[in-house]
mmCIF file of C-alpha atoms in Angstrom:
data_model
loop_
_atom_site.group_PDB
_atom_site.id
_atom_site.type_symbol
_atom_site.label_atom_id
_atom_site.label_comp_id
_atom_site.label_asym_id
_atom_site.label_seq_id
_atom_site.Cartn_x
_atom_site.Cartn_y
_atom_site.Cartn_z
ATOM 1 C CA MET A 1 73.794 16.738 30.001
ATOM 2 C CA ARG A 2 71.547 19.777 30.135
ATOM 3 C CA ILE A 3 67.817 19.474 30.674
ATOM 4 C CA THR A 4 67.014 20.645 27.136
ATOM 5 C CA GLU A 5 69.332 18.002 25.665
ATOM 6 C CA PHE A 6 67.661 15.366 27.840
ATOM 7 C CA ILE A 7 64.167 16.449 26.725
ATOM 8 C CA ASN A 8 65.198 16.548 23.046
ATOM 9 C CA ALA A 9 66.752 13.081 23.329
ATOM 10 C CA TRP A 10 63.580 11.538 24.797
ATOM 11 C CA LEU A 11 60.985 13.695 23.025
ATOM 12 C CA PRO A 12 62.461 14.500 19.610
ATOM 13 C CA SER A 13 59.371 15.953 17.905
ATOM 14 C CA ARG A 14 57.020 18.805 18.793
ATOM 15 C CA GLY A 15 54.090 16.347 18.889
ATOM 16 C CA TRP A 16 55.780 14.201 21.556
ATOM 17 C CA LYS A 17 56.573 17.297 23.616
ATOM 18 C CA LEU A 18 52.938 18.453 23.473
ATOM 19 C CA PHE A 19 51.744 14.975 24.386
ATOM 20 C CA ALA A 20 54.176 14.827 27.342
ATOM 21 C CA ALA A 21 53.070 18.283 28.551
ATOM 22 C CA PHE A 22 49.386 17.280 28.270
ATOM 23 C CA ALA A 23 49.989 13.963 30.078
ATOM 24 C CA ALA A 24 51.982 15.673 32.860
ATOM 25 C CA GLY A 25 49.227 18.286 33.274
ATOM 26 C CA LEU A 26 46.547 15.592 33.374
ATOM 27 C CA ILE A 27 48.440 13.550 35.971
ATOM 28 C CA CYS A 28 49.125 16.630 38.139
ATOM 29 C CA GLY A 29 45.497 17.793 37.815
ATOM 30 C CA LEU A 30 44.081 14.404 38.754
ATOM 31 C CA GLY A 31 46.537 14.163 41.642
ATOM 32 C CA LEU A 32 45.501 17.573 43.002
ATOM 33 C CA TYR A 33 41.798 16.750 42.577
ATOM 34 C CA THR A 34 42.265 13.419 44.374
ATOM 35 C CA PHE A 35 44.084 15.233 47.199
ATOM 36 C CA TYR A 36 41.139 17.678 47.420
ATOM 37 C CA ALA A 37 38.318 15.120 47.051
ATOM 38 C CA SER A 38 39.810 12.733 49.614
ATOM 39 C CA ARG A 39 40.445 15.547 52.111
ATOM 40 C CA ALA A 40 44.016 14.248 52.391
ATOM 41 C CA TRP A 41 45.140 17.245 54.482
ATOM 42 C CA SER A 42 42.700 16.255 57.243
ATOM 43 C CA TYR A 43 44.701 13.095 57.949
ATOM 44 C CA LEU A 44 47.607 15.214 59.173
ATOM 45 C CA SER A 45 45.604 16.159 62.272
ATOM 46 C CA ASP A 46 44.448 14.249 65.336
ATOM 47 C CA ASP A 47 40.797 15.223 64.821
ATOM 48 C CA PRO A 48 38.642 12.088 65.317
ATOM 49 C CA ALA A 49 36.010 13.449 62.894
ATOM 50 C CA THR A 50 38.556 12.746 60.140
ATOM 51 C CA CYS A 51 37.803 9.046 60.542
ATOM 52 C CA VAL A 52 34.285 9.504 59.165
ATOM 53 C CA ASN A 53 35.677 10.702 55.843
ATOM 54 C CA CYS A 54 35.058 7.009 55.193
ATOM 55 C CA HIS A 55 31.378 6.452 55.993
ATOM 56 C CA ILE A 56 32.028 2.863 57.054
ATOM 57 C CA MET A 57 33.739 4.259 60.174
ATOM 58 C CA ALA A 58 30.594 6.067 61.408
ATOM 59 C CA PRO A 59 29.532 3.437 63.988
ATOM 60 C CA TYR A 60 33.064 3.273 65.380
ATOM 61 C CA TYR A 61 33.246 7.063 65.643
ATOM 62 C CA SER A 62 29.809 7.203 67.264
ATOM 63 C CA SER A 63 30.577 4.529 69.839
ATOM 64 C CA TRP A 64 33.898 6.219 70.714
ATOM 65 C CA ASP A 65 32.195 9.637 70.913
ATOM 66 C CA HIS A 66 29.719 8.308 73.502
ATOM 67 C CA SER A 67 32.342 6.501 75.557
ATOM 68 C CA SER A 68 34.470 7.742 78.440
ATOM 69 C CA HIS A 69 37.521 7.540 76.158
ATOM 70 C CA SER A 70 36.297 10.494 74.096
ATOM 71 C CA LEU A 71 37.001 12.767 77.077
ATOM 72 C CA HIS A 72 40.699 11.863 77.181
ATOM 73 C CA ALA A 73 41.795 10.096 73.988
ATOM 74 C CA THR A 74 41.553 10.612 70.241
ATOM 75 C CA CYS A 75 41.623 7.825 67.669
ATOM 76 C CA ASN A 76 45.364 8.372 67.147
ATOM 77 C CA ASP A 77 46.059 8.054 70.873
ATOM 78 C CA CYS A 78 44.937 4.415 70.686
ATOM 79 C CA HIS A 79 45.508 3.363 67.073
ATOM 80 C CA VAL A 80 48.938 4.879 66.318
ATOM 81 C CA PRO A 81 52.293 4.125 68.029
ATOM 82 C CA GLN A 82 53.333 6.775 70.527
ATOM 83 C CA ASP A 83 56.988 5.744 71.122
ATOM 84 C CA ASN A 84 58.538 8.235 68.692
ATOM 85 C CA PHE A 85 57.645 10.752 65.992
ATOM 86 C CA VAL A 86 59.015 8.779 63.012
ATOM 87 C CA LYS A 87 57.339 5.503 63.981
ATOM 88 C CA LYS A 88 54.035 7.304 64.591
ATOM 89 C CA TRP A 89 53.926 8.999 61.192
ATOM 90 C CA PHE A 90 55.260 5.984 59.277
ATOM 91 C CA PHE A 91 52.595 3.738 60.826
ATOM 92 C CA LYS A 92 49.859 6.347 60.300
ATOM 93 C CA GLY A 93 50.794 6.734 56.622
ATOM 94 C CA GLN A 94 51.119 3.004 55.988
ATOM 95 C CA ASP A 95 47.852 2.183 57.745
ATOM 96 C CA GLY A 96 46.049 5.087 56.069
ATOM 97 C CA LEU A 97 47.134 4.023 52.587
ATOM 98 C CA ARG A 98 46.029 0.455 53.277
ATOM 99 C CA HIS A 99 42.631 1.696 54.527
ATOM 100 C CA ALA A 100 42.236 3.962 51.490
ATOM 101 C CA ALA A 101 43.024 1.093 49.124
ATOM 102 C CA VAL A 102 40.639 -1.328 50.856
ATOM 103 C CA PHE A 103 37.757 1.159 51.054
ATOM 104 C CA THR A 104 38.271 2.416 47.485
ATOM 105 C CA MET A 105 38.170 -1.134 46.143
ATOM 106 C CA LYS A 106 35.208 -1.964 48.420
ATOM 107 C CA GLY A 107 37.183 -4.804 49.973
ATOM 108 C CA GLU A 108 36.289 -4.168 53.601
ATOM 109 C CA PRO A 109 34.856 -7.109 55.562
ATOM 110 C CA GLN A 110 31.419 -7.005 57.201
ATOM 111 C CA VAL A 111 33.066 -6.837 60.618
ATOM 112 C CA ILE A 112 36.174 -4.695 60.818
ATOM 113 C CA GLU A 113 38.885 -6.159 63.021
ATOM 114 C CA ALA A 114 42.388 -4.879 63.694
ATOM 115 C CA LEU A 115 45.258 -6.672 61.981
ATOM 116 C CA ASP A 116 47.924 -8.071 64.308
ATOM 117 C CA GLU A 117 50.207 -5.060 63.716
ATOM 118 C CA SER A 118 47.381 -2.687 64.680
ATOM 119 C CA ALA A 119 46.247 -4.836 67.604
ATOM 120 C CA GLU A 120 49.784 -4.751 69.015
ATOM 121 C CA VAL A 121 49.814 -0.940 68.791
ATOM 122 C CA ILE A 122 46.397 -0.717 70.452
ATOM 123 C CA MET A 123 47.403 -2.992 73.333
ATOM 124 C CA ASN A 124 50.695 -1.129 73.838
ATOM 125 C CA ASN A 125 48.703 2.103 74.069
ATOM 126 C CA CYS A 126 46.241 0.567 76.546
ATOM 127 C CA ILE A 127 49.171 -0.411 78.758
ATOM 128 C CA ARG A 128 50.851 3.003 78.296
ATOM 129 C CA CYS A 129 47.750 5.023 79.239
ATOM 130 C CA HIS A 130 46.717 2.773 82.102
ATOM 131 C CA GLU A 131 50.249 2.200 83.377
ATOM 132 C CA GLN A 132 49.525 2.740 87.065
ATOM 133 C CA LEU A 133 46.478 0.483 86.988
ATOM 134 C CA ASN A 134 48.331 -2.199 85.014
ATOM 135 C CA THR A 135 51.497 -2.269 87.084
ATOM 136 C CA GLU A 136 50.537 -1.326 90.629
ATOM 137 C CA PHE A 137 47.050 -2.715 91.081
ATOM 138 C CA VAL A 138 46.303 -5.664 88.806
ATOM 139 C CA LYS A 139 49.767 -6.388 87.366
ATOM 140 C CA THR A 140 48.448 -7.072 83.855
ATOM 141 C CA GLY A 141 50.954 -4.664 82.284
ATOM 142 C CA ARG A 142 53.519 -7.441 82.325
ATOM 143 C CA VAL A 143 51.642 -9.212 79.520
ATOM 144 C CA ASP A 144 52.376 -7.881 76.053
ATOM 145 C CA PHE A 145 50.645 -8.594 72.736
ATOM 146 C CA LYS A 146 53.198 -11.196 71.625
ATOM 147 C CA MET A 147 52.561 -13.158 74.817
ATOM 148 C CA THR A 148 48.799 -13.110 74.121
ATOM 149 C CA LYS A 149 49.428 -14.561 70.648
ATOM 150 C CA MET A 150 51.303 -17.469 72.273
ATOM 151 C CA GLY A 151 48.484 -18.058 74.760
ATOM 152 C CA GLU A 152 50.436 -16.713 77.755
ATOM 153 C CA GLY A 153 47.886 -14.067 78.695
ATOM 154 C CA LYS A 154 44.869 -12.145 77.521
ATOM 155 C CA ALA A 155 44.643 -9.011 75.414
ATOM 156 C CA CYS A 156 43.007 -6.013 77.084
ATOM 157 C CA TRP A 157 39.873 -6.346 74.943
ATOM 158 C CA ASP A 158 39.382 -10.001 75.877
ATOM 159 C CA CYS A 159 37.855 -8.701 79.122
ATOM 160 C CA HIS A 160 37.002 -5.114 78.180
ATOM 161 C CA ARG A 161 35.010 -5.873 75.024
ATOM 162 C CA ASP A 162 32.820 -2.782 75.179
ATOM 163 C CA VAL A 163 35.684 -0.283 75.579
ATOM 164 C CA PRO A 164 35.566 2.096 73.734
ATOM 165 C CA HIS A 165 33.711 0.822 70.662
ATOM 166 C CA GLY A 166 30.998 -0.994 72.486
ATOM 167 C CA GLY A 167 29.133 -4.213 72.083
ATOM 168 C CA LYS A 168 25.426 -4.857 72.430
ATOM 169 C CA ASN A 169 24.843 -1.797 74.645
ATOM 170 C CA SER A 170 26.644 0.584 72.320
ATOM 171 C CA LEU A 171 25.500 3.221 69.872
ATOM 172 C CA ALA A 172 27.694 1.396 67.355
ATOM 173 C CA THR A 173 24.775 -0.959 66.940
ATOM 174 C CA THR A 174 22.471 1.964 66.098
ATOM 175 C CA PRO A 175 22.198 2.091 62.312
ATOM 176 C CA SER A 176 21.346 5.816 62.159
ATOM 177 C CA ALA A 177 23.892 7.134 64.658
ATOM 178 C CA LEU A 178 24.551 10.845 64.215
ATOM 179 C CA VAL A 179 28.120 11.588 63.214
ATOM 180 C CA PRO A 180 29.785 14.694 61.744
ATOM 181 C CA TYR A 181 29.959 13.609 58.107
ATOM 182 C CA PRO A 182 32.106 15.970 56.055
ATOM 183 C CA LYS A 183 30.377 18.320 53.628
ATOM 184 C CA THR A 184 30.335 17.014 50.093
ATOM 185 C CA ASN A 185 32.794 18.486 47.643
ATOM 186 C CA VAL A 186 30.645 17.595 44.627
ATOM 187 C CA PRO A 187 29.845 20.842 42.781
ATOM 188 C CA LYS A 188 26.197 21.942 42.636
ATOM 189 C CA TRP A 189 26.080 21.762 38.825
ATOM 190 C CA LEU A 190 27.134 18.100 38.942
ATOM 191 C CA LYS A 191 24.466 17.277 41.561
ATOM 192 C CA ASP A 192 21.856 19.021 39.412
ATOM 193 C CA LEU A 193 23.033 17.110 36.340
ATOM 194 C CA HIS A 194 22.766 13.840 38.246
ATOM 195 C CA LYS A 195 19.228 14.701 39.446
ATOM 196 C CA GLY A 196 18.199 15.542 35.884
ATOM 197 C CA LYS A 197 17.693 19.279 36.482
ATOM 198 C CA ILE A 198 20.175 20.224 33.740
ATOM 199 C CA LYS A 199 19.414 19.044 30.224
#
């Protein structure tokens, strides 16, 4: 079946064809605008400033930025699997879509905590980066996240609570921490309309 026959079978009249073209244009336009407004391309990088596209992440960015980890590790170094390329990007996409859905629907909790899947990735990355320390000196690298869930050991953050997102001595507790918020993509005419300058 040719494409024209398929279109004529599903959209027999000119009115239906115009409606379908309008609907397809609207969907594509809204999709492109959403891609632009959400800065979706920025999530393809390892730039930590991308995390503050969502303003709720500002304290976490600020506390990381003022920690020793900011000299050697980005957010993705800790929060995304590093075993292989496919697993890294699948996890990053899945986690990113979940975050986008939660933040868009304003469903985030007062205190953000890693889900078990994320906590396992974080602990595996702690062990990977600090391999010499964990295996030669203190021998904690033999405990994995699953063992901590069964009570057979402690997670890294059970002892190192202030690394790298800080506790009571952290800038994360500073309500007006300076972070590199992205520039707004709201057009000037719309801001002026909102402020009542355009009538």
